[in-house]
Each structure stands twice: as C-alpha cells, then as structure tokens.
Coordinates of C-alpha atoms in Angstrom, one line a residue:
M1 CA -15.1 -8.0 -131.7
S2 CA -16.6 -7.9 -135.2
F3 CA -15.2 -4.4 -135.7
I4 CA -11.7 -5.7 -134.8
S5 CA -12.1 -8.6 -137.2
R6 CA -13.2 -6.2 -140.0
E7 CA -10.2 -3.9 -139.3
G8 CA -7.9 -6.9 -139.3
R9 CA -9.2 -8.2 -142.6
R10 CA -9.0 -4.7 -144.1
A11 CA -5.3 -4.4 -143.0
S12 CA -4.6 -7.8 -144.5
W13 CA -6.1 -6.8 -147.9
E14 CA -4.1 -3.6 -147.8
I15 CA -0.9 -5.6 -147.2
F16 CA -1.8 -8.0 -150.0
A17 CA -2.6 -5.1 -152.4
A18 CA 0.8 -3.5 -151.6
L19 CA 2.6 -6.8 -152.2
V20 CA 0.8 -7.2 -155.6
A21 CA 1.9 -3.7 -156.6
L22 CA 5.5 -4.4 -155.5
R23 CA 5.7 -7.8 -157.4
L24 CA 4.2 -6.3 -160.5
V25 CA 7.0 -3.7 -160.6
N26 CA 9.4 -6.6 -159.8
A27 CA 8.1 -8.8 -162.6
L28 CA 8.1 -6.0 -165.3
T29 CA 11.6 -4.8 -164.5
V30 CA 13.4 -8.1 -164.5
K31 CA 15.6 -8.0 -167.6
T32 CA 18.0 -10.9 -167.1
F33 CA 18.2 -14.7 -167.8
F34 CA 18.4 -17.3 -165.0
Q35 CA 17.4 -20.8 -166.0
P36 CA 16.1 -22.2 -169.3
D37 CA 13.2 -24.0 -167.4
E38 CA 11.7 -20.5 -166.9
Y39 CA 10.7 -20.7 -170.5
F40 CA 11.0 -24.2 -171.8
Q41 CA 9.1 -26.0 -169.0
S42 CA 6.2 -23.5 -168.8
L43 CA 5.8 -20.9 -171.4
E44 CA 6.8 -22.9 -174.5
P45 CA 4.3 -25.7 -173.9
A46 CA 1.7 -23.1 -172.9
W47 CA 2.3 -21.4 -176.2
V48 CA 1.6 -24.6 -178.1
L49 CA -1.6 -25.1 -176.2
V50 CA -3.0 -21.7 -177.3
F51 CA -1.4 -21.0 -180.7
G52 CA -0.9 -24.6 -182.0
P53 CA 2.0 -26.8 -183.0
D54 CA 2.9 -24.6 -186.0
S55 CA 3.5 -21.5 -183.9
G56 CA 7.2 -22.2 -183.7
A57 CA 7.4 -23.0 -180.0
W58 CA 10.3 -25.2 -178.8
I59 CA 9.0 -28.4 -177.1
T60 CA 11.9 -30.0 -175.3
W61 CA 12.5 -33.7 -174.8
E62 CA 11.0 -33.9 -171.3
W63 CA 7.5 -33.2 -172.8
K64 CA 8.0 -35.9 -175.5
V65 CA 8.7 -38.6 -172.9
Q66 CA 6.0 -37.2 -170.5
L67 CA 8.2 -36.2 -167.6
R68 CA 6.3 -33.0 -166.7
S69 CA 2.8 -32.3 -165.4
S70 CA 0.6 -30.2 -167.6
I71 CA -0.7 -28.2 -164.7
H72 CA 1.9 -25.5 -164.8
P73 CA 1.8 -24.7 -168.6
A74 CA -2.0 -25.0 -168.5
L75 CA -2.1 -22.2 -166.0
F76 CA -0.2 -19.9 -168.3
A77 CA -2.1 -21.1 -171.4
S78 CA -5.4 -20.0 -169.9
F79 CA -4.1 -16.5 -169.5
Y80 CA -2.4 -16.5 -172.9
Y81 CA -5.7 -17.4 -174.4
V82 CA -7.5 -14.5 -172.6
A83 CA -4.8 -12.0 -173.5
A84 CA -4.9 -13.1 -177.2
R85 CA -8.7 -12.8 -177.3
I86 CA -8.6 -9.3 -175.7
A87 CA -5.9 -8.2 -178.1
A88 CA -8.0 -9.5 -181.1
L89 CA -11.2 -7.9 -179.9
C90 CA -9.4 -4.5 -179.4
H91 CA -7.8 -4.7 -182.8
V92 CA -4.4 -3.7 -181.4
S93 CA -1.4 -3.4 -183.7
T94 CA 1.0 -6.3 -184.0
P95 CA 3.7 -4.8 -181.7
V96 CA 1.2 -4.0 -179.0
E97 CA -0.2 -7.5 -179.2
A98 CA 3.3 -8.9 -178.8
D99 CA 3.9 -6.7 -175.8
I100 CA 0.7 -7.9 -174.2
L101 CA 1.6 -11.5 -174.7
L102 CA 5.1 -10.8 -173.4
A103 CA 3.7 -9.2 -170.2
T104 CA 0.9 -11.7 -169.5
P105 CA 3.0 -14.4 -167.8
K106 CA 4.9 -11.8 -165.9
V107 CA 1.6 -10.4 -164.4
V108 CA 0.4 -13.9 -163.6
Q109 CA 3.7 -14.8 -161.8
A110 CA 3.6 -11.5 -160.0
L111 CA 0.3 -12.5 -158.4
I112 CA 1.8 -15.9 -157.5
A113 CA 4.8 -14.2 -155.9
A114 CA 2.7 -11.8 -153.9
S115 CA 0.6 -14.7 -152.6
C116 CA 3.9 -16.3 -151.4
D117 CA 4.9 -13.1 -149.6
F118 CA 1.5 -12.7 -148.0
S119 CA 1.3 -16.4 -146.9
S120 CA 4.7 -16.1 -145.3
W121 CA 3.4 -13.2 -143.2
K122 CA 0.2 -15.1 -142.3
L123 CA 2.2 -18.1 -141.3
A124 CA 4.4 -15.9 -139.0
R125 CA 1.2 -14.5 -137.4
Q126 CA -0.1 -18.0 -136.7
L127 CA 3.2 -19.1 -135.1
Y128 CA 4.2 -16.0 -133.2
G129 CA 0.8 -14.2 -132.7
S130 CA -0.6 -11.1 -134.4
R131 CA 0.8 -8.8 -131.6
S132 CA 4.3 -10.0 -132.0
S133 CA 6.9 -8.0 -134.0
V134 CA 8.1 -11.2 -135.7
P135 CA 5.4 -11.2 -138.5
A136 CA 6.4 -7.7 -139.6
A137 CA 10.1 -8.7 -139.5
V138 CA 9.3 -11.8 -141.6
L139 CA 7.5 -9.7 -144.1
A140 CA 10.4 -7.2 -144.3
V141 CA 12.9 -10.1 -144.8
T142 CA 10.8 -11.5 -147.6
V143 CA 10.2 -8.2 -149.4
C144 CA 13.9 -7.2 -149.1
S145 CA 15.2 -10.6 -150.1
P146 CA 17.5 -10.4 -153.1
W147 CA 16.6 -14.0 -154.1
Q148 CA 12.9 -13.2 -154.0
W149 CA 13.4 -10.1 -156.1
F150 CA 15.6 -12.1 -158.5
C151 CA 13.5 -15.3 -158.7
S152 CA 10.0 -15.1 -157.4
T153 CA 8.5 -13.5 -160.5
R154 CA 10.1 -15.9 -162.9
T155 CA 7.8 -18.6 -164.5
L156 CA 9.7 -21.5 -162.9
S157 CA 7.7 -24.4 -161.5
N158 CA 9.8 -24.0 -158.3
C159 CA 8.2 -20.6 -157.8
L160 CA 4.7 -21.9 -158.0
E161 CA 5.8 -24.9 -155.8
T162 CA 7.1 -22.4 -153.2
S163 CA 3.9 -20.4 -153.1
L164 CA 1.8 -23.6 -152.8
T165 CA 4.0 -24.9 -150.0
V166 CA 3.7 -21.9 -147.8
L167 CA 0.0 -21.6 -148.6
A168 CA -0.4 -25.2 -147.4
L169 CA 1.6 -24.5 -144.3
C170 CA -0.8 -21.7 -143.4
S171 CA -3.6 -24.3 -143.1
W172 CA -1.5 -26.8 -141.2
P173 CA -2.8 -27.5 -137.6
W174 CA 0.0 -25.6 -135.7
A175 CA -2.3 -25.2 -132.7
R176 CA -2.1 -28.9 -132.0
L177 CA 1.6 -28.9 -132.6
R178 CA 2.2 -26.2 -130.0
M179 CA 1.7 -28.8 -127.3
A180 CA 4.9 -29.6 -125.4
G181 CA 4.1 -33.3 -125.2
R182 CA 1.4 -35.8 -125.7
Q183 CA -1.5 -35.2 -123.2
A184 CA -4.7 -36.9 -122.4
E185 CA -7.1 -37.0 -125.3
D186 CA -9.7 -35.0 -123.4
D187 CA -7.2 -32.1 -123.0
Q188 CA -6.2 -31.9 -126.6
R189 CA -7.5 -29.1 -128.8
P190 CA -9.5 -30.5 -131.8
I191 CA -8.0 -30.2 -135.2
N192 CA -9.9 -28.1 -137.8
R193 CA -10.5 -30.9 -140.3
S194 CA -11.5 -28.6 -143.2
K195 CA -8.3 -26.5 -142.9
L196 CA -6.3 -29.7 -142.8
R197 CA -8.0 -31.0 -145.9
R198 CA -7.2 -27.7 -147.6
A199 CA -3.5 -28.1 -146.7
L200 CA -3.5 -31.7 -148.0
V201 CA -5.0 -30.7 -151.3
I202 CA -2.5 -27.8 -151.8
A203 CA 0.4 -30.0 -150.7
A204 CA -0.7 -32.7 -153.2
V205 CA -0.8 -30.2 -156.0
A206 CA 2.7 -29.1 -155.1
C207 CA 3.9 -32.7 -155.1
I208 CA 2.3 -33.4 -158.5
L209 CA 4.1 -30.2 -159.8
R210 CA 7.5 -31.1 -158.3
P211 CA 7.6 -34.7 -156.9
T212 CA 10.5 -33.8 -154.5
N213 CA 8.1 -31.5 -152.6
I214 CA 6.9 -34.6 -150.7
L215 CA 10.2 -34.5 -148.8
I216 CA 8.8 -31.4 -146.9
W217 CA 5.6 -33.2 -145.9
V218 CA 7.1 -36.5 -144.7
P219 CA 8.6 -35.1 -141.4
L220 CA 5.7 -32.7 -140.9
A221 CA 3.1 -35.4 -141.3
A222 CA 5.1 -37.7 -139.0
F223 CA 5.1 -35.0 -136.2
L224 CA 1.4 -34.4 -136.7
L225 CA 0.6 -38.1 -136.5
Y226 CA 2.6 -38.3 -133.3
H227 CA 0.4 -35.6 -131.7
M228 CA -2.9 -37.1 -132.9
T229 CA -5.2 -39.4 -131.1
N230 CA -5.9 -42.8 -132.6
R231 CA -9.2 -41.6 -134.0
E232 CA -7.6 -38.5 -135.5
R233 CA -4.9 -40.7 -137.1
A234 CA -7.5 -42.7 -138.8
R235 CA -9.3 -39.6 -140.0
F236 CA -6.1 -38.1 -141.2
S237 CA -5.2 -41.3 -143.2
V238 CA -8.6 -41.2 -144.9
D239 CA -8.4 -37.5 -145.7
A240 CA -4.9 -37.8 -147.0
A241 CA -5.9 -40.7 -149.2
L242 CA -9.0 -38.9 -150.5
C243 CA -7.3 -35.6 -151.1
G244 CA -4.3 -37.1 -152.7
S245 CA -6.4 -39.4 -154.9
A246 CA -8.6 -36.5 -156.0
V247 CA -5.7 -34.3 -157.0
L248 CA -4.0 -37.3 -158.8
A249 CA -7.2 -38.0 -160.7
A250 CA -7.6 -34.4 -161.8
S251 CA -4.0 -34.2 -162.8
G252 CA -4.3 -37.5 -164.7
V253 CA -7.2 -36.2 -166.7
M254 CA -5.3 -33.0 -167.5
D255 CA -2.3 -35.0 -168.6
R256 CA -4.5 -37.3 -170.7
L257 CA -5.9 -34.3 -172.5
Y258 CA -2.4 -32.8 -173.0
Y259 CA -0.4 -35.9 -173.9
G260 CA -3.2 -37.9 -175.6
V261 CA -2.4 -41.0 -173.5
W262 CA -2.8 -42.0 -169.8
T263 CA 0.4 -41.2 -168.0
V264 CA 1.8 -40.3 -164.5
P265 CA 4.6 -37.7 -165.2
S266 CA 5.7 -37.7 -161.5
V267 CA 6.5 -41.5 -161.7
R268 CA 8.2 -41.1 -165.1
F269 CA 10.2 -38.1 -163.7
L270 CA 11.5 -40.3 -160.8
Y271 CA 12.3 -43.1 -163.2
F272 CA 14.3 -41.0 -165.7
N273 CA 16.1 -39.0 -163.0
I274 CA 16.8 -41.7 -160.5
A275 CA 16.5 -45.1 -162.1
K276 CA 18.1 -44.0 -165.4
D277 CA 20.2 -41.3 -163.7
L278 CA 19.8 -38.8 -166.6
A279 CA 19.9 -35.8 -164.3
V280 CA 23.7 -36.0 -164.1
F281 CA 23.8 -35.2 -167.8
Y282 CA 23.1 -31.6 -166.7
G283 CA 25.9 -31.5 -164.2
T284 CA 26.9 -32.8 -160.8
S285 CA 27.8 -31.0 -157.6
P286 CA 29.6 -32.1 -154.4
W287 CA 27.6 -33.3 -151.4
H288 CA 28.1 -30.0 -149.5
Y289 CA 26.8 -27.8 -152.4
Y290 CA 23.6 -26.8 -150.6
L291 CA 25.4 -26.0 -147.3
V292 CA 28.2 -23.8 -148.8
Q293 CA 26.4 -22.4 -151.8
G294 CA 22.7 -23.2 -152.0
L295 CA 21.5 -21.8 -148.6
P296 CA 23.8 -18.8 -148.7
L297 CA 22.5 -17.9 -152.2
L298 CA 18.9 -18.2 -151.0
L299 CA 19.4 -16.2 -147.8
T300 CA 22.3 -13.9 -148.6
T301 CA 22.4 -11.3 -145.8
A302 CA 19.8 -13.2 -143.8
M303 CA 21.9 -16.3 -143.6
P304 CA 23.5 -15.7 -140.1
F305 CA 20.2 -14.8 -138.6
A306 CA 18.4 -17.9 -139.9
S307 CA 21.3 -20.1 -138.9
V308 CA 21.3 -19.0 -135.3
R309 CA 17.6 -19.4 -134.9
I310 CA 17.5 -22.8 -136.6
W311 CA 20.2 -24.0 -134.2
R312 CA 18.3 -22.6 -131.2
A313 CA 15.1 -24.3 -132.4
L314 CA 16.9 -27.6 -132.7
T315 CA 18.6 -27.5 -129.3
E316 CA 16.1 -25.7 -126.9
R317 CA 13.9 -27.8 -124.8
Y318 CA 10.1 -27.6 -125.0
P319 CA 8.6 -25.6 -122.1
P320 CA 7.1 -28.3 -119.8
S321 CA 3.8 -26.5 -119.0
S322 CA 3.1 -23.9 -121.7
Q323 CA 0.2 -24.7 -124.0
T324 CA 0.9 -21.7 -126.3
S325 CA 4.6 -22.2 -126.9
N326 CA 5.8 -22.3 -130.5
A327 CA 8.9 -24.3 -129.6
A328 CA 7.4 -27.5 -131.0
P329 CA 6.5 -26.0 -134.5
R330 CA 9.8 -24.3 -134.7
F331 CA 11.6 -27.5 -133.9
Q332 CA 9.6 -29.4 -136.5
L333 CA 10.2 -26.7 -139.2
A334 CA 13.9 -26.6 -138.4
L335 CA 14.2 -30.3 -138.6
T336 CA 12.3 -30.3 -141.9
V337 CA 14.9 -27.8 -143.3
I338 CA 17.7 -30.2 -142.3
F339 CA 15.9 -33.3 -143.6
V340 CA 15.0 -31.8 -147.0
S341 CA 18.5 -30.3 -147.5
S342 CA 20.1 -33.6 -146.5
M343 CA 18.0 -35.7 -148.8
L344 CA 18.5 -33.5 -151.8
S345 CA 22.2 -33.5 -151.1
L346 CA 22.2 -37.2 -151.8
V347 CA 21.3 -36.5 -155.4
S348 CA 24.2 -35.8 -157.8
H349 CA 22.5 -33.1 -159.7
K350 CA 21.9 -30.0 -157.5
E351 CA 20.5 -26.6 -158.1
V352 CA 19.8 -23.8 -155.6
R353 CA 16.3 -23.5 -156.8
F354 CA 15.5 -27.0 -155.6
L355 CA 15.7 -25.6 -152.1
Y356 CA 13.5 -22.7 -152.9
P357 CA 10.3 -24.1 -151.2
L358 CA 12.2 -24.0 -147.9
L359 CA 12.8 -20.2 -148.2
P360 CA 9.6 -19.0 -146.5
V361 CA 10.4 -21.3 -143.6
L362 CA 14.0 -19.9 -143.5
H363 CA 12.6 -16.4 -143.6
L364 CA 10.5 -17.2 -140.5
F365 CA 13.7 -18.0 -138.6
A366 CA 15.5 -15.0 -140.0
G367 CA 12.6 -12.7 -139.1
E368 CA 12.5 -14.0 -135.6
A369 CA 16.2 -13.3 -135.1
L370 CA 15.9 -9.8 -136.6
A371 CA 13.0 -8.9 -134.4
D372 CA 15.1 -9.7 -131.4
F373 CA 18.3 -8.2 -132.8
F374 CA 16.7 -4.8 -133.6
P375 CA 14.0 -4.5 -130.9
S376 CA 14.7 -0.9 -130.1
L377 CA 14.6 0.6 -133.6
A378 CA 10.9 1.6 -133.3
S379 CA 11.2 2.5 -129.6
K380 CA 12.0 5.8 -127.9
A381 CA 15.4 4.7 -126.9
P382 CA 18.3 7.3 -127.0
A383 CA 19.6 7.9 -130.6
R384 CA 23.1 6.9 -129.5
A385 CA 21.8 3.5 -128.3
V386 CA 20.1 2.6 -131.5
A387 CA 22.4 4.2 -134.0
P388 CA 24.7 1.2 -134.5
R389 CA 21.8 -1.1 -135.2
R390 CA 20.2 1.4 -137.5
L391 CA 23.4 1.5 -139.4
A392 CA 23.5 -2.3 -139.6
V393 CA 20.0 -2.2 -141.0
F394 CA 21.0 0.4 -143.6
L395 CA 24.0 -1.6 -144.7
L396 CA 22.1 -4.9 -145.0
L397 CA 19.4 -3.2 -147.0
A398 CA 22.0 -1.5 -149.3
V399 CA 23.7 -4.9 -149.9
N400 CA 20.4 -6.5 -150.7
I401 CA 19.4 -3.7 -153.1
L402 CA 22.8 -3.9 -154.8
I403 CA 22.6 -7.7 -155.3
A404 CA 18.9 -7.6 -156.5
S405 CA 19.7 -4.8 -159.0
Y406 CA 22.7 -6.4 -160.4
T407 CA 21.1 -9.8 -160.9
T408 CA 17.8 -8.5 -162.4
L409 CA 19.1 -5.7 -164.5
V410 CA 22.7 -6.5 -165.5
H411 CA 24.0 -10.0 -165.3
Q412 CA 22.9 -12.0 -168.4
S413 CA 20.8 -9.2 -169.8
G414 CA 22.0 -9.5 -173.4
V415 CA 20.3 -12.8 -174.1
I416 CA 17.0 -11.2 -173.2
S417 CA 17.7 -8.0 -175.2
V418 CA 18.5 -9.9 -178.3
M419 CA 15.1 -11.4 -178.5
D420 CA 13.5 -7.9 -178.3
Y421 CA 15.8 -6.8 -181.1
L422 CA 14.8 -9.7 -183.3
R423 CA 11.2 -9.2 -182.6
H424 CA 11.3 -5.5 -183.4
E425 CA 13.3 -6.2 -186.6
F426 CA 10.4 -8.5 -187.7
E427 CA 7.8 -5.9 -186.8
A428 CA 9.7 -3.3 -188.8
R429 CA 9.5 -5.5 -191.8
Q430 CA 5.8 -5.8 -191.5
V431 CA 5.5 -2.0 -191.3
A432 CA 7.6 -1.7 -194.5
G433 CA 4.7 -3.2 -196.4
P434 CA 4.0 -6.3 -198.6
A435 CA 6.6 -5.4 -201.1
R436 CA 9.2 -6.8 -198.7
Q437 CA 9.7 -10.4 -197.7
V438 CA 8.1 -10.6 -194.3
D439 CA 9.4 -14.0 -193.0
M440 CA 12.7 -13.7 -191.1
T441 CA 15.3 -16.5 -190.4
V442 CA 17.5 -16.6 -187.4
G443 CA 20.2 -19.1 -186.2
F444 CA 21.5 -19.3 -182.6
L445 CA 25.1 -20.6 -182.4
M446 CA 25.0 -20.7 -178.6
P447 CA 24.9 -23.4 -176.0
C448 CA 21.3 -24.8 -176.2
H449 CA 18.6 -22.9 -174.3
S450 CA 20.8 -19.8 -173.9
T451 CA 17.9 -17.5 -174.7
P452 CA 14.1 -17.6 -174.3
W453 CA 12.2 -18.8 -177.4
R454 CA 8.8 -18.3 -178.8
S455 CA 7.5 -16.6 -175.7
H456 CA 9.8 -13.7 -176.6
L457 CA 10.1 -14.0 -180.3
V458 CA 6.2 -14.2 -180.4
H459 CA 5.7 -14.0 -184.2
P460 CA 5.5 -17.3 -186.1
G461 CA 7.0 -15.6 -189.1
I462 CA 10.4 -15.6 -187.3
S463 CA 11.8 -19.0 -188.4
A464 CA 14.6 -20.0 -186.0
W465 CA 16.9 -22.8 -185.2
A466 CA 19.3 -23.5 -182.4
L467 CA 21.9 -26.1 -181.4
R468 CA 20.4 -29.1 -179.6
C469 CA 21.4 -30.9 -176.4
E470 CA 19.1 -33.8 -175.8
P471 CA 20.4 -36.2 -173.1
P472 CA 21.2 -39.8 -174.0
I473 CA 17.7 -41.2 -173.4
D474 CA 18.1 -44.4 -175.3
V475 CA 21.8 -44.8 -175.0
D476 CA 23.2 -47.7 -173.0
P477 CA 24.7 -46.6 -169.6
A478 CA 28.1 -48.0 -170.6
E479 CA 28.1 -45.7 -173.6
R480 CA 26.9 -42.5 -172.0
A481 CA 30.4 -41.3 -171.1
S482 CA 31.3 -41.0 -174.8
Y483 CA 27.9 -39.4 -175.8
V484 CA 28.3 -36.0 -177.4
D485 CA 25.3 -33.8 -178.2
E486 CA 25.0 -31.3 -181.1
A487 CA 26.0 -28.3 -179.0
D488 CA 29.1 -30.1 -177.7
R489 CA 30.1 -31.2 -181.2
F490 CA 29.8 -27.6 -182.3
Y491 CA 32.1 -26.3 -179.5
N492 CA 34.6 -29.0 -180.0
D493 CA 35.4 -27.6 -183.4
P494 CA 33.2 -24.6 -184.3
V495 CA 34.8 -23.9 -187.7
S496 CA 34.6 -27.5 -188.9
F497 CA 31.0 -27.8 -187.7
M498 CA 29.9 -24.7 -189.6
Q499 CA 31.7 -25.7 -192.7
R500 CA 30.3 -29.3 -192.6
E501 CA 26.8 -29.0 -191.1
I502 CA 25.4 -25.6 -192.0
Q503 CA 24.4 -25.7 -195.6
G504 CA 23.9 -23.2 -198.4
G505 CA 24.7 -19.5 -198.6
P506 CA 22.9 -16.8 -196.6
S507 CA 19.3 -16.8 -197.8
R508 CA 15.8 -15.8 -196.7
A509 CA 14.7 -19.3 -197.8
T510 CA 16.1 -21.0 -194.7
Q511 CA 13.9 -23.8 -193.8
Q512 CA 11.7 -23.7 -190.7
A513 CA 13.3 -26.1 -188.1
D514 CA 11.9 -27.3 -184.9
A515 CA 14.9 -27.1 -182.5
E516 CA 14.1 -30.5 -180.8
T517 CA 13.0 -32.6 -183.7
D518 CA 15.2 -34.5 -186.2
R519 CA 16.1 -32.3 -189.1
L520 CA 17.8 -33.1 -192.3
A521 CA 19.9 -29.9 -192.3
I522 CA 20.2 -26.4 -191.1
H523 CA 20.9 -23.5 -193.4
W524 CA 22.6 -20.2 -193.1
P525 CA 20.0 -17.7 -191.9
E526 CA 19.6 -13.9 -192.3
Y527 CA 20.5 -13.3 -188.6
L528 CA 23.2 -15.2 -186.7
V529 CA 23.3 -14.9 -182.9
F530 CA 26.3 -15.9 -180.9
F531 CA 28.5 -14.9 -177.9
D532 CA 31.5 -12.7 -178.4
Q533 CA 33.7 -15.6 -177.2
L534 CA 33.0 -17.3 -180.6
M535 CA 34.1 -14.3 -182.7
P536 CA 37.6 -15.8 -183.7
S537 CA 35.9 -18.9 -185.1
M538 CA 33.3 -16.8 -186.9
N539 CA 36.0 -14.7 -188.5
V540 CA 37.8 -17.8 -189.7
T541 CA 34.5 -19.1 -191.2
M542 CA 33.9 -15.8 -192.9
Q543 CA 37.4 -15.8 -194.4
S544 CA 36.7 -19.4 -195.7
G545 CA 33.8 -18.1 -197.8
H546 CA 31.0 -19.6 -195.8
A547 CA 29.8 -16.4 -194.0
R548 CA 31.3 -13.6 -196.2
A549 CA 27.9 -12.1 -196.7
Y550 CA 27.4 -11.2 -193.1
V551 CA 28.1 -8.0 -191.2
E552 CA 27.8 -7.2 -187.5
C553 CA 24.5 -5.3 -187.0
W554 CA 23.9 -5.5 -183.2
R555 CA 25.8 -6.1 -180.0
R556 CA 24.9 -5.8 -176.4
F557 CA 26.5 -6.4 -173.0
N558 CA 25.6 -9.7 -171.4
S559 CA 27.8 -10.3 -168.3
Q560 CA 31.1 -9.4 -166.8
W561 CA 31.8 -13.0 -165.9
H562 CA 30.2 -16.4 -166.5
D563 CA 31.0 -19.9 -165.1
D564 CA 30.4 -21.3 -168.6
W565 CA 33.3 -20.3 -170.9
R566 CA 31.0 -20.7 -173.9
R567 CA 28.7 -17.9 -172.7
Q568 CA 31.4 -15.3 -172.1
G569 CA 31.3 -11.9 -173.7
D570 CA 28.7 -9.7 -175.4
V571 CA 25.8 -11.1 -177.4
V572 CA 26.5 -10.4 -181.1
V573 CA 24.2 -10.5 -184.1
W574 CA 25.4 -10.8 -187.7
C575 CA 23.0 -9.9 -190.5
V576 CA 23.1 -10.6 -194.2
R577 CA 24.9 -7.8 -195.8

C-alpha cells in the first residue's frame, strides 16, 4: 500500500513538473497584449514597491483611492526584489539585468498557471476517481485550451484568483456531498476539518483579491450546510469566521503598510463600482454577453462538450442508494456556474476574464464529455471504427493550436514590440558612452494604457508620458454624460490638441511626467509612438510646423483588425531627425 502511495506521489510530481515546463514555455513565448490590468494592477505597483516612487512606474487612479488589495503586487514585488539582488550580486550588464526583470513575473505566473492545471487534474481525480479516464481528459482539455495558453501566464489578478479557486475546491469536502440525500447522523462520513479550513483560507484570499469571487462560494457553502449535521454547521460557522477574520486581518496589515492608512479595498471596490457605478465608464455590454460571447471565448472548441454535461448534471436525478455517486457534486458545480454567470450578467460592465475562475469547473464537464465521446481511442478497436473520432480529435487540436498561436504571437503584438525597441534604443545610448546624452524622452499618442509601462521600459532614464483617462471620480452623476477625459479630447480633434497642448519643439529636455498625476504641460519628446490610424493627423501637424523635426524610424505590425478604431494599423515610432 505504501509502495502504491509512493508511486502515486511520484507520478503526481512528474505531472506537475511537466506542467511547469509547459507553462514556462507558454509564459516566455507570449508576445501580445490583452488587458492593461496585466501591467497596471500588478507589475507597476510592484515596481514602485521595489524600485521606489521615482522609478517612473505608472500608478493608476485605483491605487490612489485604495480600490485594490496589495496582496497581488506584493507577490511580484518580492520576486522583483530577489531578481534585482541577484543581478546586482552577479554584476550583469544593463541589458541582461533588464531581461531578468522582464522575465521574472513571467516565471512567477508560469508557476501559478501550472498549479491551476495541476489542481484541475487533482479535482477531477477526487470527483471521478483515480482509475477513471476523466481526470486525464480534464488535464488534456486544460493543457490544450486556447484560453489557458493565451491568458493563464499573464499577470492578471483573475489568473491568480482562478488558481486559488480551484486549489480551494481541491480541499472542499466532496466526499460528504456525494450523498444522494440527508441521512442519519450516525451514517454520515465525518468531514476532514483541517482540509475544510484550508479551503476556507484559500477562498478568503481569493475573495480579498477579487471580491466577486464570493459568488462562487455562496451556493457551494449553502449546499455544504444542507448536508451537515447541526454540530457540523456550528463548527463550520466558527471556522469560516476565524479563517475569514485571519485573512482579512493579514490583508489589512499589508494594506496599511502599502497605503499608509487603514483601509479595506474590497469594500471600497464595491462602493466605487456599484454605489458610484464607475465601472460603466469602461464600457457596458448587454445582459446576454456572457452567454453568447464570454463562455464561448473561454471554452472555444470545448463549449459543446461542457454545455451538454452541464445540462445533464442539472437535469439528472441523484441515484437513490449510491454512496459514491458524484451526481450531487456535479449538480452543485453546474448550478454554481449558472448562478455566478447570472449574477455577473446583472452588472453593466462585463469582461470575459470575470468568468475565468469558472473555467476549471467548466473543464471538468468538458473532460467528462470527451472521455465518453472518445472512449475507444486508446483501445484495440478496429482502425475503421475509431478513425472518425481520431480525425475529430485532430481537427479540434488543430483549431486550438491555431487560435492559441494567433492570439499569443500575432494579434496586438506591435504594442509589446515597441517597448522592446525603446528599451534597446536606450541601452544603445548607454553603450555609446558618456559623451552622449543618456536620458531619453518618449510620448505615447495612443488611447491610454495601450502598452505596458515601466515593467517593459525598465530603465528610469526613459522619461515618458501618455494620454490619461481617469474616470469622473468626483464628478456629479448628472454631469458624467458630458465628461471627456484627456484621451477622448485628443481623439476628438488630434491636430488641435497637439497644436494647443503639446508645448515646445522636439527636445531632449522634455520634462519627466507621471502619467496619472496633474501636470502643467507635456512637451514634444524625442520619440513619438502612435498607431498608423493617426498618420493623417500627424502629417497635418508636421506640415503646420509643430513636428517638422520628426522622421519615421520604426514600424511594426500590430493587428489585422481591432474593435477600437483608435488602435487600428501598425505601431509607428517617429524620432527626432
């Protein structure tokens, strides 16, 4: 028995090691842009924690009004600090140090993504058994998921939230929930209290990180309470209160150290986004967005398989006598998917990544369906019998690879490449020697947050400014409809904006400007970055005498299409002639 246990643990570690290797490749090969929060809600505040407020990081308005927990940036800050110390001790060159700092958060996120994959496999083993083919199918669905390849290694808080959610689900007392109905207390299997406490702590961290994560635990906790005895309910209430309080207290201390005042970011998050309804400033979507866009984007080719099994889990009756049936857990997880999707659909501002914590559960259902749909692939059935299904597997895999490759290597790649170009330009100046001016100035005439920032520019000697887009925090609700931020003012009339609000001729003396603080003026920089869509306006400005000293010095493909007309075309860089 111990031999079997050792072999099982060894196999588990081998699977985890393989997943880590896969996600490291995944993280280091992603060359595209997805969401600004990937940088501005994690890496930029982490950069300030390690390198100080004068490092040139962009601290957005959310951090100034204490809407975000410091847990996520603190995680990356700790690894930034270690990486910077190692680089200093090894006396590496400036470009090598920049590459190390650029790779550090990718490696950290690769470990987080691998733990998510591994936990999904472990959860499937708990629900379906180690001898079932479903866990292997779930692992295959997770590894081959285009969304996972595209998103799991990005430094979004949603990615960490997803990993924490499935990790907590692995410690949830599914054995008790397998029961078909409530039985006599003496017949019920006792709940492993230490594992349940572990689940509660992890779930509490996920809720602190993203307050909407609590929507997942409301139905699951309700089902668990239903299957508990009165004594267990009392113990559960105490454990939930203690675990939640401990996590909240630890988070409160961290936020006190970060913000300098006592604050509860999760409460302020709900106040600003629900009470003040500021989330709509970033766009609204129809009620059916998650049904017709969100879930299909998350699941892609696995959508029909997951849908069929969710429907079956919701409609099948519990076996009346089986004590090992997983019908009850499957029903509860399916209902949780419906509940969370429905509740989030009531909010005007919707993004597909808000559903991301549900993806491991959705992969459970998809893996279950795939295990039944392709049962004979590994068998000795006649080749003619399995050929159609093998062809289906090949086609699904080919589609997934095509989607994953396009989204991680092609679509919106220019906004990442331009940061590498600017960083290398600065490093080339340093190599040229002290006789040259080292500091470099850059201006981004793009919709705000179109590119990463200091996490990719790295060097504090690169002084940069960009168009701002703070929401109307202190504007009366009646006046919000007429509110226009700086980026919108620019795109309403680019030529007039440049002639009126960008001062002075092209010069290396451009002032250092924090992109989210009040500034007296912005000046023409040495490098101007913009999308090709803006070229006609730039040419008019050049002819007017404001930008005559510039010449195009770099251009890269960004995307074939974009839903934002302001971001269409190549990424272009103009340099001082």
